[in-house]
Amino acid sequence: MQISDLPYPDPGVPDARSGPRFLLWLGRGQLGGQLKSLAWGLLHFSGIAGLPYAVGTGVEAVVDHDSTRLLLAGGMLALLGVAVSLGDAMLHRTAVTNWITAAARVQQLLARKTAELGSALTRRVAAGEVVAVSTGDVEKIGWFVEAVSRFLAAAFAVVLVCVGLLFYAPELGAVVAVGVPLVALAALPLLPRATRRADFQREKAGKATELASDTVAGLRVLRGIGGEELFLGRYREASQEVRRAAVRSARMWALIAAIQVLLPGALLITVVWYGASLVVDGRIAVGELVAAFSAVATLLYPLRHFEEIAMAYSFSRPSAKRAARVLSLTRTGAPERPAGAAAAQSPAAGGDLYDPETGLLAPAGRLTAVVCGDPDLAGRLAERLGGHPTDEAAGGPSVLLGAVALDELDLDTARTLVLVQDKDPVLLSGTLRELLAVPSSGAVAAGAALAAAQCADVLDALLQSAPDGVGDPMDGRITERGRSLSGGQRQRLALARSLVTDPEVLVLDEPTSAVDSHTEARIAEGIAALRAGRTTVVLASSPLLLDRADRVVLVHGGAVAAVGTHRELLGGEPLYRAVVTRETHEEERLGALELTELDEALTEIEESA
């Protein structure tokens, strides 16, 4: 896989049982790239390992006044220089490719999981943790995946140098062969403590990111209640905790780095001192001492990769653990389908939508309004109707469309049949034309959907803010999350997008909560007209919407409490009237008392007359 081939046609099914298993799965998934990186790494480090022997041969040739051997040493140095340069360039190329492709695979997996779970994801995993996984954690995971091949090549070079010295200068080679493993493994006892400190730092950083994300998302509300300073103080405190944890972690890694410098230096001094005594005694030649010294000096470079792989694993393990946690989430309540088992057949068109959990029935081809006294219950019900069972409903019966359970359908099929627009829809940046270019039946034109959602003023606003030369409001640009538009305008554009899709069943959760009553009345008429003959469920408490519904259902305490038209329920169902008119029991009692007193007064007047 090359960078130009990204994204992956299919990122695969990850092994998300644990962080290490996930890292192993990633490594196996790009085995070809790892082997290429290893091959170029072996060329690069072998060239480095061969330099000391070429230098030693040249020194001996000078001492012996042997011009032939000197030319041979020069040729060896030239070849080794080419190998080092070529290997280094290609190793860097393949390593970066491995890094980016691994990170891209993780990002694709996370994006797919986010699309699969929808809004249920942020209820089961904090939004800040999802952000941390999809940004910083992806880079750390990619770092470890690409560092493995470089570490193996460096380890091969270390072994090659040690074995070569044993044959070239056995007495010095024995010292190096004993000292190098001690140098390489000296920091091993410190790694568990360094890993724990790195984990603690990542945990604090994740909480700080979550706090920052939540604060930014609710900044407008915080400004309204004057809570900016309070949350700013909390973030400062969380930031300081991250700083202190990072300093403690950095101290441990600095100690490990110091050991990786100190011990090789001590080994180098030992080799020079011992080798010099051997030269004085005439037991080895000067060229052998120079070769041994150069070999130990060059070992400092590959030995750094031992420290790097330890750091990469320590930092990537908690990142992989968090990524595996997100990727292991499933649609709660959805039954596990046996391997090779086919999904349920798509239901025939025209089936009723029925929720066994609450007893809610939305007849096919009709506009059904649902009234819930609890807004949270309304949101959970909307997700259930869309085939996204919530944690609270885990293990409960699935919503039925016709005679087919939505949980038994493929996710893509279920979402094609039933579309849910929640109360806080998101608009992506781009032109209005791109916003409305969504998978659809093709039966509803963009203009008809915009008209039904009463978006005329939105089109004017987009056209006024468009650059010179743009005469079609469909080419007007929408900023990130539609921040340049008002809340009501964003809500109406989202409604138009849902209407364009024209699914068999459309579920709208408070689609007009941010618009005025006159616009709301026209939107209610537009939805009823445009969705005529299609199944539509609107969760709302607005009388203007309820009065346009063919059927109104009151859900109370998690079950259907009453069914009828808006006017029937308003006159005969006190609980419904209390929810729709926001009338309390005390106000209802006082109203009834006032009517009684008025009747008595009128009776007295009639009798006296």
GROMACS .gro file of C-alpha atoms in nm, residues 45 48 150-151 153-159 161-162 176 179-187 256-257 259-265 267-268 295-310:
model
   50
   45PHE     CA    1   2.274  -0.057   0.907
   48ILE     CA    2   2.724   0.135   0.898
  150ARG     CA    3   1.383  -0.010   1.199
  151PHE     CA    4   1.444  -0.167   1.539
  153ALA     CA    5   1.734  -0.380   1.134
  154ALA     CA    6   1.926  -0.199   1.410
  155ALA     CA    7   1.932  -0.513   1.625
  156PHE     CA    8   2.071  -0.707   1.329
  157ALA     CA    9   2.345  -0.445   1.287
  158VAL     CA   10   2.437  -0.470   1.656
  159VAL     CA   11   2.466  -0.849   1.632
  161VAL     CA   12   2.915  -0.577   1.469
  162CYS     CA   13   2.962  -0.797   1.776
  176VAL     CA   14   3.215  -0.578   2.324
  179GLY     CA   15   2.914  -0.513   2.716
  180VAL     CA   16   2.663  -0.445   2.438
  181PRO     CA   17   2.379  -0.664   2.578
  182LEU     CA   18   2.428  -0.497   2.916
  183VAL     CA   19   2.404  -0.155   2.753
  184ALA     CA   20   2.098  -0.252   2.550
  185LEU     CA   21   1.912  -0.403   2.847
  186ALA     CA   22   2.024  -0.163   3.119
  187ALA     CA   23   1.713   0.052   3.091
  256ILE     CA   24   1.666   0.622   3.035
  257ALA     CA   25   1.822   0.843   2.766
  259ILE     CA   26   2.176   0.560   3.061
  260GLN     CA   27   2.176   0.501   2.686
  261VAL     CA   28   2.451   0.764   2.653
  262LEU     CA   29   2.650   0.694   2.968
  263LEU     CA   30   2.688   0.317   2.939
  264PRO     CA   31   2.797   0.312   2.570
  265GLY     CA   32   3.049   0.585   2.659
  267LEU     CA   33   3.203   0.074   2.708
  268LEU     CA   34   3.391   0.286   2.455
  295ALA     CA   35   3.276  -0.030   1.573
  296VAL     CA   36   3.183   0.060   1.930
  297ALA     CA   37   3.140   0.424   1.832
  298THR     CA   38   2.904   0.333   1.547
  299LEU     CA   39   2.703   0.112   1.782
  300LEU     CA   40   2.574   0.427   1.953
  301TYR     CA   41   2.348   0.493   1.653
  302PRO     CA   42   2.170   0.156   1.628
  303LEU     CA   43   2.150   0.134   2.007
  304ARG     CA   44   1.932   0.445   2.008
  305HIS     CA   45   1.664   0.242   1.835
  306PHE     CA   46   1.640   0.020   2.143
  307GLU     CA   47   1.539   0.326   2.343
  308GLU     CA   48   1.306   0.442   2.066
  309ILE     CA   49   1.119   0.112   2.039
  310ALA     CA   50   1.073   0.111   2.416
   0.00000   0.00000   0.00000
